[in-house]
Amino acid sequence: MFLVTGATGNVGRHAVSALLKEGAGVRALTRDPGSARLPDGAEVVGGDLTDPGSLKAALDGVEAVLLVWPTVSGDHAASETVAAIAARVRRIVYLSARGVPEDRETRQGSIMGSHARMEHLIEDSGAEWTFLRPSGFATNTLQWAGQIRETGTVRWAYGQARRSLIHERDIAAVGVRAMLEDGHAGAKHVLTGPRSLTQVEQVAAIGEAIGRPVHWEEVPPASLREPMLAAGLPPEMVDAIIAGQAALVTSPEPVTTTVEDVTGAPATTFHQWARDHAHDFR
């Protein structure tokens, strides 16, 4: 039996499907089983990662878990939850992020600080572990969907910022291999797409996928703060995102071959991701 947390999210759904295709027993954890809409064959169980006491049934008889943590918001429960999982499960595959610092004194309350703390808790837990450290998610470009649908123009900053965006399905595929196979213990897999593209090139690829031109309009970086704050992001997180995009202009995300090395299949291009998600932009 293999447990997928965050089972209704972008990565979790693909992990559930991939495990079922492998013939594995799949248990899917979600806070609202009634609205999960997961594939037939998955055992859907209720539970909340920030409430370790609610996980007993989900962890029963589980060999390995794909742990998708509620970053920052769940940190108050992190040590108890990791201990509860490690006491019942042999192998933890944790969805982290590229660039997580190794320093155990990393400041808490930030995305990278949250991931760093979780990694250290898991390392110290006694369970076998693998960390998935993906680059930017291709799904992050869905933030432009409203503008594209309404105007056909993306008004954003740092058009020359380059990212090696990764398809969520590829993250899940590597995670599933780490759950099912030996040989990944102690690995910190840095996962990327096969190419680095500027944000202007990403927008053009979305236009190709939906069959009509999509234009880029450069705006001052300060104008990005208001929509992100309105979406509920904390100010310090907004500032970190804007600073991160600025850094990608001169220091693009790297490209690795880890997806192909682990799965045997090349990483999915952003152009293919855009075709897979064309309906979100139309």
PDB file of C-alpha atoms in Angstrom:
ATOM      1  CA  MET A   1       0.000   0.000   0.000  1.00  0.00           C
ATOM      2  CA  PHE A   2       1.299   3.432  -0.993  1.00  0.00           C
ATOM      3  CA  LEU A   3      -0.028   6.699   0.432  1.00  0.00           C
ATOM      4  CA  VAL A   4      -0.283   9.904  -1.596  1.00  0.00           C
ATOM      5  CA  THR A   5      -0.883  13.098   0.363  1.00  0.00           C
ATOM      6  CA  GLY A   6      -2.083  16.199  -1.425  1.00  0.00           C
ATOM      7  CA  ALA A   7      -3.847  13.654  -3.598  1.00  0.00           C
ATOM      8  CA  THR A   8      -6.218  16.149  -5.209  1.00  0.00           C
ATOM      9  CA  GLY A   9      -3.434  18.588  -6.115  1.00  0.00           C
ATOM     10  CA  ASN A  10      -1.489  18.993  -9.340  1.00  0.00           C
ATOM     11  CA  VAL A  11       1.230  16.444  -8.519  1.00  0.00           C
ATOM     12  CA  GLY A  12      -0.832  14.177  -6.288  1.00  0.00           C
ATOM     13  CA  ARG A  13      -3.461  13.363  -8.908  1.00  0.00           C
ATOM     14  CA  HIS A  14      -0.805  12.248 -11.364  1.00  0.00           C
ATOM     15  CA  ALA A  15       0.930  10.182  -8.675  1.00  0.00           C
ATOM     16  CA  VAL A  16      -2.321   8.368  -7.849  1.00  0.00           C
ATOM     17  CA  SER A  17      -2.909   7.542 -11.516  1.00  0.00           C
ATOM     18  CA  ALA A  18       0.689   6.414 -12.087  1.00  0.00           C
ATOM     19  CA  LEU A  19       0.667   4.124  -9.044  1.00  0.00           C
ATOM     20  CA  LEU A  20      -2.612   2.550 -10.158  1.00  0.00           C
ATOM     21  CA  LYS A  21      -1.108   1.883 -13.607  1.00  0.00           C
ATOM     22  CA  GLU A  22       1.745   0.068 -11.853  1.00  0.00           C
ATOM     23  CA  GLY A  23      -0.792  -2.171 -10.126  1.00  0.00           C
ATOM     24  CA  ALA A  24       0.062  -0.794  -6.688  1.00  0.00           C
ATOM     25  CA  GLY A  25      -2.353  -0.400  -3.829  1.00  0.00           C
ATOM     26  CA  VAL A  26      -3.061   3.324  -3.569  1.00  0.00           C
ATOM     27  CA  ARG A  27      -4.435   5.261  -0.633  1.00  0.00           C
ATOM     28  CA  ALA A  28      -5.186   8.938  -1.278  1.00  0.00           C
ATOM     29  CA  LEU A  29      -5.298  11.400   1.603  1.00  0.00           C
ATOM     30  CA  THR A  30      -7.552  14.436   1.328  1.00  0.00           C
ATOM     31  CA  ARG A  31      -9.348  16.695   3.765  1.00  0.00           C
ATOM     32  CA  ASP A  32     -12.600  16.311   1.792  1.00  0.00           C
ATOM     33  CA  PRO A  33     -13.012  12.756   0.423  1.00  0.00           C
ATOM     34  CA  GLY A  34     -16.481  13.539  -0.911  1.00  0.00           C
ATOM     35  CA  SER A  35     -15.164  15.966  -3.505  1.00  0.00           C
ATOM     36  CA  ALA A  36     -11.908  14.171  -4.391  1.00  0.00           C
ATOM     37  CA  ARG A  37     -12.982  12.795  -7.805  1.00  0.00           C
ATOM     38  CA  LEU A  38      -9.985  10.451  -8.015  1.00  0.00           C
ATOM     39  CA  PRO A  39      -9.663   7.422 -10.330  1.00  0.00           C
ATOM     40  CA  ASP A  40     -11.436   4.173  -9.544  1.00  0.00           C
ATOM     41  CA  GLY A  41      -9.168   1.855  -7.615  1.00  0.00           C
ATOM     42  CA  ALA A  42      -7.781   4.474  -5.258  1.00  0.00           C
ATOM     43  CA  GLU A  43      -8.806   4.180  -1.612  1.00  0.00           C
ATOM     44  CA  VAL A  44      -9.723   7.720  -0.597  1.00  0.00           C
ATOM     45  CA  VAL A  45      -9.341   8.535   3.102  1.00  0.00           C
ATOM     46  CA  GLY A  46      -9.956  11.693   5.074  1.00  0.00           C
ATOM     47  CA  GLY A  47      -7.295  13.350   7.149  1.00  0.00           C
ATOM     48  CA  ASP A  48      -5.355  16.537   7.731  1.00  0.00           C
ATOM     49  CA  LEU A  49      -1.562  16.570   7.692  1.00  0.00           C
ATOM     50  CA  THR A  50      -1.537  19.322  10.319  1.00  0.00           C
ATOM     51  CA  ASP A  51      -3.508  17.047  12.688  1.00  0.00           C
ATOM     52  CA  PRO A  52      -1.283  13.972  13.250  1.00  0.00           C
ATOM     53  CA  GLY A  53      -4.040  12.230  15.183  1.00  0.00           C
ATOM     54  CA  SER A  54      -6.209  12.167  12.048  1.00  0.00           C
ATOM     55  CA  LEU A  55      -3.654  10.133  10.068  1.00  0.00           C
ATOM     56  CA  LYS A  56      -3.845   6.766  11.830  1.00  0.00           C
ATOM     57  CA  ALA A  57      -6.139   5.086   9.319  1.00  0.00           C
ATOM     58  CA  ALA A  58      -4.310   6.580   6.358  1.00  0.00           C
ATOM     59  CA  LEU A  59      -0.941   5.239   7.557  1.00  0.00           C
ATOM     60  CA  ASP A  60      -2.103   1.723   8.404  1.00  0.00           C
ATOM     61  CA  GLY A  61      -0.062  -0.834   6.446  1.00  0.00           C
ATOM     62  CA  VAL A  62       1.647   1.778   4.253  1.00  0.00           C
ATOM     63  CA  GLU A  63       5.058   0.995   2.732  1.00  0.00           C
ATOM     64  CA  ALA A  64       5.890   4.444   1.335  1.00  0.00           C
ATOM     65  CA  VAL A  65       4.354   7.917   1.301  1.00  0.00           C
ATOM     66  CA  LEU A  66       4.529  10.806  -1.132  1.00  0.00           C
ATOM     67  CA  LEU A  67       4.497  13.747   1.249  1.00  0.00           C
ATOM     68  CA  VAL A  68       3.163  17.028  -0.152  1.00  0.00           C
ATOM     69  CA  TRP A  69       3.310  19.442   2.766  1.00  0.00           C
ATOM     70  CA  PRO A  70       1.166  22.584   3.263  1.00  0.00           C
ATOM     71  CA  THR A  71       4.253  24.799   3.107  1.00  0.00           C
ATOM     72  CA  VAL A  72       4.522  27.531   5.756  1.00  0.00           C
ATOM     73  CA  SER A  73       0.872  27.294   6.840  1.00  0.00           C
ATOM     74  CA  GLY A  74       1.370  23.814   8.315  1.00  0.00           C
ATOM     75  CA  ASP A  75       4.762  24.322   9.908  1.00  0.00           C
ATOM     76  CA  HIS A  76       3.389  24.441  13.450  1.00  0.00           C
ATOM     77  CA  ALA A  77       2.601  20.717  13.190  1.00  0.00           C
ATOM     78  CA  ALA A  78       5.622  19.615  11.152  1.00  0.00           C
ATOM     79  CA  SER A  79       7.656  17.828  13.832  1.00  0.00           C
ATOM     80  CA  GLU A  80       4.688  15.854  15.195  1.00  0.00           C
ATOM     81  CA  THR A  81       3.452  14.872  11.744  1.00  0.00           C
ATOM     82  CA  VAL A  82       6.859  13.717  10.491  1.00  0.00           C
ATOM     83  CA  ALA A  83       7.313  11.651  13.659  1.00  0.00           C
ATOM     84  CA  ALA A  84       3.871  10.064  13.221  1.00  0.00           C
ATOM     85  CA  ILE A  85       4.604   9.147   9.609  1.00  0.00           C
ATOM     86  CA  ALA A  86       8.120   7.830  10.282  1.00  0.00           C
ATOM     87  CA  ALA A  87       6.809   5.608  13.079  1.00  0.00           C
ATOM     88  CA  ARG A  88       4.528   3.766  10.637  1.00  0.00           C
ATOM     89  CA  VAL A  89       6.096   4.084   7.174  1.00  0.00           C
ATOM     90  CA  ARG A  90       9.453   2.785   5.909  1.00  0.00           C
ATOM     91  CA  ARG A  91       9.985   5.251   3.059  1.00  0.00           C
ATOM     92  CA  ILE A  92       9.161   8.964   2.741  1.00  0.00           C
ATOM     93  CA  VAL A  93       9.344  10.759  -0.616  1.00  0.00           C
ATOM     94  CA  TYR A  94       9.082  14.479   0.090  1.00  0.00           C
ATOM     95  CA  LEU A  95       8.100  17.104  -2.489  1.00  0.00           C
ATOM     96  CA  SER A  96      10.546  19.918  -1.741  1.00  0.00           C
ATOM     97  CA  ALA A  97      11.949  22.615  -4.067  1.00  0.00           C
ATOM     98  CA  ARG A  98      15.079  23.417  -6.023  1.00  0.00           C
ATOM     99  CA  GLY A  99      17.438  25.698  -4.141  1.00  0.00           C
ATOM    100  CA  VAL A 100      16.553  24.600  -0.614  1.00  0.00           C
ATOM    101  CA  PRO A 101      19.491  25.617   1.603  1.00  0.00           C
ATOM    102  CA  GLU A 102      21.342  22.928   3.527  1.00  0.00           C
ATOM    103  CA  ASP A 103      21.824  25.300   6.475  1.00  0.00           C
ATOM    104  CA  ARG A 104      19.835  24.124   9.490  1.00  0.00           C
ATOM    105  CA  GLU A 105      19.588  27.708  10.718  1.00  0.00           C
ATOM    106  CA  THR A 106      17.536  28.845   7.715  1.00  0.00           C
ATOM    107  CA  ARG A 107      14.975  31.477   8.689  1.00  0.00           C
ATOM    108  CA  GLN A 108      11.513  30.069   9.221  1.00  0.00           C
ATOM    109  CA  GLY A 109       8.333  31.585   7.798  1.00  0.00           C
ATOM    110  CA  SER A 110       9.518  31.519   4.182  1.00  0.00           C
ATOM    111  CA  ILE A 111       8.873  28.917   1.486  1.00  0.00           C
ATOM    112  CA  MET A 112      12.496  27.803   1.393  1.00  0.00           C
ATOM    113  CA  GLY A 113      12.732  27.910   5.170  1.00  0.00           C
ATOM    114  CA  SER A 114       9.678  25.674   5.459  1.00  0.00           C
ATOM    115  CA  HIS A 115      11.082  23.159   2.976  1.00  0.00           C
ATOM    116  CA  ALA A 116      14.489  23.184   4.680  1.00  0.00           C
ATOM    117  CA  ARG A 117      12.939  22.465   8.071  1.00  0.00           C
ATOM    118  CA  MET A 118      10.856  19.604   6.674  1.00  0.00           C
ATOM    119  CA  GLU A 119      13.887  18.071   4.980  1.00  0.00           C
ATOM    120  CA  HIS A 120      15.867  18.179   8.229  1.00  0.00           C
ATOM    121  CA  LEU A 121      13.000  16.673  10.225  1.00  0.00           C
ATOM    122  CA  ILE A 122      12.699  13.842   7.702  1.00  0.00           C
ATOM    123  CA  GLU A 123      16.467  13.254   7.634  1.00  0.00           C
ATOM    124  CA  ASP A 124      16.431  12.888  11.415  1.00  0.00           C
ATOM    125  CA  SER A 125      13.266  10.769  11.553  1.00  0.00           C
ATOM    126  CA  GLY A 126      14.861   7.351  11.032  1.00  0.00           C
ATOM    127  CA  ALA A 127      12.798   6.656   7.900  1.00  0.00           C
ATOM    128  CA  GLU A 128      14.334   6.043   4.487  1.00  0.00           C
ATOM    129  CA  TRP A 129      13.903   9.234   2.479  1.00  0.00           C
ATOM    130  CA  THR A 130      14.122  10.805  -0.965  1.00  0.00           C
ATOM    131  CA  PHE A 131      13.696  14.499  -1.703  1.00  0.00           C
ATOM    132  CA  LEU A 132      12.193  15.800  -4.952  1.00  0.00           C
ATOM    133  CA  ARG A 133      13.532  19.282  -5.682  1.00  0.00           C
ATOM    134  CA  PRO A 134      11.722  20.570  -8.778  1.00  0.00           C
ATOM    135  CA  SER A 135      12.374  23.836 -10.561  1.00  0.00           C
ATOM    136  CA  GLY A 136       9.452  26.151 -11.250  1.00  0.00           C
ATOM    137  CA  PHE A 137       6.147  24.384 -11.879  1.00  0.00           C
ATOM    138  CA  ALA A 138       4.734  24.952 -15.342  1.00  0.00           C
ATOM    139  CA  THR A 139       1.356  25.308 -13.598  1.00  0.00           C
ATOM    140  CA  ASN A 140       2.576  28.623 -12.164  1.00  0.00           C
ATOM    141  CA  THR A 141       1.862  30.150 -15.567  1.00  0.00           C
ATOM    142  CA  LEU A 142      -1.846  29.581 -14.923  1.00  0.00           C
ATOM    143  CA  GLN A 143      -1.660  32.883 -13.037  1.00  0.00           C
ATOM    144  CA  TRP A 144      -1.812  34.482 -16.499  1.00  0.00           C
ATOM    145  CA  ALA A 145      -4.909  32.559 -17.612  1.00  0.00           C
ATOM    146  CA  GLY A 146      -7.396  35.316 -16.789  1.00  0.00           C
ATOM    147  CA  GLN A 147      -5.443  37.938 -18.719  1.00  0.00           C
ATOM    148  CA  ILE A 148      -4.999  35.624 -21.698  1.00  0.00           C
ATOM    149  CA  ARG A 149      -8.682  34.724 -21.857  1.00  0.00           C
ATOM    150  CA  GLU A 150      -9.840  38.322 -21.493  1.00  0.00           C
ATOM    151  CA  THR A 151      -7.292  40.343 -23.490  1.00  0.00           C
ATOM    152  CA  GLY A 152      -4.792  38.037 -25.187  1.00  0.00           C
ATOM    153  CA  THR A 153      -2.013  40.004 -23.507  1.00  0.00           C
ATOM    154  CA  VAL A 154       0.051  39.151 -20.440  1.00  0.00           C
ATOM    155  CA  ARG A 155       1.020  42.266 -18.501  1.00  0.00           C
ATOM    156  CA  TRP A 156       3.863  41.159 -16.233  1.00  0.00           C
ATOM    157  CA  ALA A 157       7.445  41.993 -15.271  1.00  0.00           C
ATOM    158  CA  TYR A 158      10.808  40.448 -16.084  1.00  0.00           C
ATOM    159  CA  GLY A 159       9.983  39.057 -19.513  1.00  0.00           C
ATOM    160  CA  GLN A 160      13.580  37.881 -19.914  1.00  0.00           C
ATOM    161  CA  ALA A 161      13.541  35.793 -16.723  1.00  0.00           C
ATOM    162  CA  ARG A 162      14.374  32.235 -17.786  1.00  0.00           C
ATOM    163  CA  ARG A 163      12.928  29.121 -16.153  1.00  0.00           C
ATOM    164  CA  SER A 164      13.236  25.413 -16.854  1.00  0.00           C
ATOM    165  CA  LEU A 165       9.578  24.833 -16.001  1.00  0.00           C
ATOM    166  CA  ILE A 166       8.552  21.262 -15.259  1.00  0.00           C
ATOM    167  CA  HIS A 167       5.315  19.426 -16.014  1.00  0.00           C
ATOM    168  CA  GLU A 168       3.599  18.285 -12.821  1.00  0.00           C
ATOM    169  CA  ARG A 169       3.215  14.820 -14.365  1.00  0.00           C
ATOM    170  CA  ASP A 170       7.019  14.451 -14.529  1.00  0.00           C
ATOM    171  CA  ILE A 171       7.393  15.306 -10.845  1.00  0.00           C
ATOM    172  CA  ALA A 172       4.833  12.638 -10.015  1.00  0.00           C
ATOM    173  CA  ALA A 173       6.570  10.101 -12.268  1.00  0.00           C
ATOM    174  CA  VAL A 174       9.888  10.518 -10.457  1.00  0.00           C
ATOM    175  CA  GLY A 175       8.130  10.393  -7.095  1.00  0.00           C
ATOM    176  CA  VAL A 176       6.417   7.132  -7.996  1.00  0.00           C
ATOM    177  CA  ARG A 177       9.706   5.528  -9.034  1.00  0.00           C
ATOM    178  CA  ALA A 178      11.229   6.603  -5.703  1.00  0.00           C
ATOM    179  CA  MET A 179       8.264   5.101  -3.852  1.00  0.00           C
ATOM    180  CA  LEU A 180       8.311   1.784  -5.693  1.00  0.00           C
ATOM    181  CA  GLU A 181      12.013   1.160  -6.295  1.00  0.00           C
ATOM    182  CA  ASP A 182      15.137   0.781  -4.209  1.00  0.00           C
ATOM    183  CA  GLY A 183      18.161   2.904  -5.043  1.00  0.00           C
ATOM    184  CA  HIS A 184      16.750   6.355  -4.232  1.00  0.00           C
ATOM    185  CA  ALA A 185      17.429   6.432  -0.481  1.00  0.00           C
ATOM    186  CA  GLY A 186      19.217   9.638   0.454  1.00  0.00           C
ATOM    187  CA  ALA A 187      18.809  11.129  -3.031  1.00  0.00           C
ATOM    188  CA  LYS A 188      17.991  14.803  -3.523  1.00  0.00           C
ATOM    189  CA  HIS A 189      16.614  14.734  -7.070  1.00  0.00           C
ATOM    190  CA  VAL A 190      16.750  18.133  -8.813  1.00  0.00           C
ATOM    191  CA  LEU A 191      13.988  18.007 -11.423  1.00  0.00           C
ATOM    192  CA  THR A 192      13.563  20.398 -14.355  1.00  0.00           C
ATOM    193  CA  GLY A 193      12.015  20.633 -17.764  1.00  0.00           C
ATOM    194  CA  PRO A 194      14.201  19.943 -20.817  1.00  0.00           C
ATOM    195  CA  ARG A 195      14.780  23.617 -21.769  1.00  0.00           C
ATOM    196  CA  SER A 196      15.049  27.027 -20.181  1.00  0.00           C
ATOM    197  CA  LEU A 197      12.572  29.550 -21.627  1.00  0.00           C
ATOM    198  CA  THR A 198      12.080  33.245 -20.988  1.00  0.00           C
ATOM    199  CA  GLN A 199       8.665  34.336 -19.792  1.00  0.00           C
ATOM    200  CA  VAL A 200       8.124  35.962 -23.190  1.00  0.00           C
ATOM    201  CA  GLU A 201       8.792  32.564 -24.828  1.00  0.00           C
ATOM    202  CA  GLN A 202       6.428  30.852 -22.385  1.00  0.00           C
ATOM    203  CA  VAL A 203       3.627  33.223 -23.349  1.00  0.00           C
ATOM    204  CA  ALA A 204       4.307  32.603 -27.051  1.00  0.00           C
ATOM    205  CA  ALA A 205       4.117  28.837 -26.455  1.00  0.00           C
ATOM    206  CA  ILE A 206       0.735  29.247 -24.767  1.00  0.00           C
ATOM    207  CA  GLY A 207      -0.446  31.210 -27.800  1.00  0.00           C
ATOM    208  CA  GLU A 208       0.656  28.369 -30.105  1.00  0.00           C
ATOM    209  CA  ALA A 209      -1.218  25.870 -27.935  1.00  0.00           C
ATOM    210  CA  ILE A 210      -4.514  27.781 -28.021  1.00  0.00           C
ATOM    211  CA  GLY A 211      -4.243  28.740 -31.682  1.00  0.00           C
ATOM    212  CA  ARG A 212      -4.115  32.511 -31.366  1.00  0.00           C
ATOM    213  CA  PRO A 213      -1.320  34.986 -30.607  1.00  0.00           C
ATOM    214  CA  VAL A 214      -0.695  35.937 -27.001  1.00  0.00           C
ATOM    215  CA  HIS A 215       1.360  39.090 -26.450  1.00  0.00           C
ATOM    216  CA  TRP A 216       3.717  40.153 -23.684  1.00  0.00           C
ATOM    217  CA  GLU A 217       3.575  43.655 -22.213  1.00  0.00           C
ATOM    218  CA  GLU A 218       6.364  44.552 -19.785  1.00  0.00           C
ATOM    219  CA  VAL A 219       5.207  46.372 -16.642  1.00  0.00           C
ATOM    220  CA  PRO A 220       7.103  47.796 -13.652  1.00  0.00           C
ATOM    221  CA  PRO A 221       7.895  45.122 -11.029  1.00  0.00           C
ATOM    222  CA  ALA A 222       6.132  47.123  -8.313  1.00  0.00           C
ATOM    223  CA  SER A 223       2.812  46.665 -10.133  1.00  0.00           C
ATOM    224  CA  LEU A 224       2.944  42.910  -9.453  1.00  0.00           C
ATOM    225  CA  ARG A 225       2.575  43.328  -5.709  1.00  0.00           C
ATOM    226  CA  GLU A 226      -1.086  44.339  -5.611  1.00  0.00           C
ATOM    227  CA  PRO A 227      -2.569  41.345  -7.494  1.00  0.00           C
ATOM    228  CA  MET A 228      -0.470  38.888  -5.493  1.00  0.00           C
ATOM    229  CA  LEU A 229      -1.448  40.507  -2.201  1.00  0.00           C
ATOM    230  CA  ALA A 230      -5.089  40.464  -3.335  1.00  0.00           C
ATOM    231  CA  ALA A 231      -4.724  36.734  -3.975  1.00  0.00           C
ATOM    232  CA  GLY A 232      -3.898  36.291  -0.303  1.00  0.00           C
ATOM    233  CA  LEU A 233      -0.122  35.904  -0.399  1.00  0.00           C
ATOM    234  CA  PRO A 234       1.747  37.350   2.613  1.00  0.00           C
ATOM    235  CA  PRO A 235       3.807  40.488   1.834  1.00  0.00           C
ATOM    236  CA  GLU A 236       7.138  38.798   2.592  1.00  0.00           C
ATOM    237  CA  MET A 237       6.271  35.967   0.204  1.00  0.00           C
ATOM    238  CA  VAL A 238       5.281  38.446  -2.523  1.00  0.00           C
ATOM    239  CA  ASP A 239       8.577  40.280  -2.135  1.00  0.00           C
ATOM    240  CA  ALA A 240      10.490  36.988  -2.303  1.00  0.00           C
ATOM    241  CA  ILE A 241       8.671  35.978  -5.514  1.00  0.00           C
ATOM    242  CA  ILE A 242       9.405  39.308  -7.204  1.00  0.00           C
ATOM    243  CA  ALA A 243      13.054  39.208  -6.135  1.00  0.00           C
ATOM    244  CA  GLY A 244      13.309  35.621  -7.381  1.00  0.00           C
ATOM    245  CA  GLN A 245      11.978  36.571 -10.811  1.00  0.00           C
ATOM    246  CA  ALA A 246      14.456  39.442 -11.036  1.00  0.00           C
ATOM    247  CA  ALA A 247      17.317  37.065 -10.256  1.00  0.00           C
ATOM    248  CA  LEU A 248      16.255  34.722 -13.070  1.00  0.00           C
ATOM    249  CA  VAL A 249      17.060  37.379 -15.669  1.00  0.00           C
ATOM    250  CA  THR A 250      20.791  37.081 -15.008  1.00  0.00           C
ATOM    251  CA  SER A 251      20.866  33.611 -13.382  1.00  0.00           C
ATOM    252  CA  PRO A 252      18.428  31.323 -15.241  1.00  0.00           C
ATOM    253  CA  GLU A 253      17.241  28.068 -13.720  1.00  0.00           C
ATOM    254  CA  PRO A 254      19.519  25.168 -14.672  1.00  0.00           C
ATOM    255  CA  VAL A 255      18.461  22.198 -16.795  1.00  0.00           C
ATOM    256  CA  THR A 256      19.012  18.665 -15.493  1.00  0.00           C
ATOM    257  CA  THR A 257      18.443  15.222 -17.007  1.00  0.00           C
ATOM    258  CA  THR A 258      17.132  13.720 -13.765  1.00  0.00           C
ATOM    259  CA  VAL A 259      13.596  13.070 -15.032  1.00  0.00           C
ATOM    260  CA  GLU A 260      14.925  10.954 -17.892  1.00  0.00           C
ATOM    261  CA  ASP A 261      17.621   9.359 -15.728  1.00  0.00           C
ATOM    262  CA  VAL A 262      15.015   8.134 -13.225  1.00  0.00           C
ATOM    263  CA  THR A 263      12.016   7.376 -15.442  1.00  0.00           C
ATOM    264  CA  GLY A 264      13.641   6.482 -18.775  1.00  0.00           C
ATOM    265  CA  ALA A 265      11.507   9.089 -20.576  1.00  0.00           C
ATOM    266  CA  PRO A 266      12.607  12.641 -21.459  1.00  0.00           C
ATOM    267  CA  ALA A 267      11.158  15.500 -19.458  1.00  0.00           C
ATOM    268  CA  THR A 268       8.046  17.000 -21.042  1.00  0.00           C
ATOM    269  CA  THR A 269       8.513  20.273 -22.920  1.00  0.00           C
ATOM    270  CA  PHE A 270       6.688  23.425 -21.864  1.00  0.00           C
ATOM    271  CA  HIS A 271       5.067  23.490 -25.309  1.00  0.00           C
ATOM    272  CA  GLN A 272       3.506  20.093 -24.573  1.00  0.00           C
ATOM    273  CA  TRP A 273       2.430  21.244 -21.128  1.00  0.00           C
ATOM    274  CA  ALA A 274       0.713  24.223 -22.758  1.00  0.00           C
ATOM    275  CA  ARG A 275      -1.114  21.904 -25.165  1.00  0.00           C
ATOM    276  CA  ASP A 276      -2.179  19.701 -22.229  1.00  0.00           C
ATOM    277  CA  HIS A 277      -3.606  22.786 -20.469  1.00  0.00           C
ATOM    278  CA  ALA A 278      -4.896  24.722 -23.474  1.00  0.00           C
ATOM    279  CA  HIS A 279      -8.450  24.546 -22.107  1.00  0.00           C
ATOM    280  CA  ASP A 280      -7.352  26.577 -19.053  1.00  0.00           C
ATOM    281  CA  PHE A 281      -6.329  29.499 -21.268  1.00  0.00           C
ATOM    282  CA  ARG A 282      -9.252  29.494 -23.710  1.00  0.00           C
TER     283      ARG A 282
END
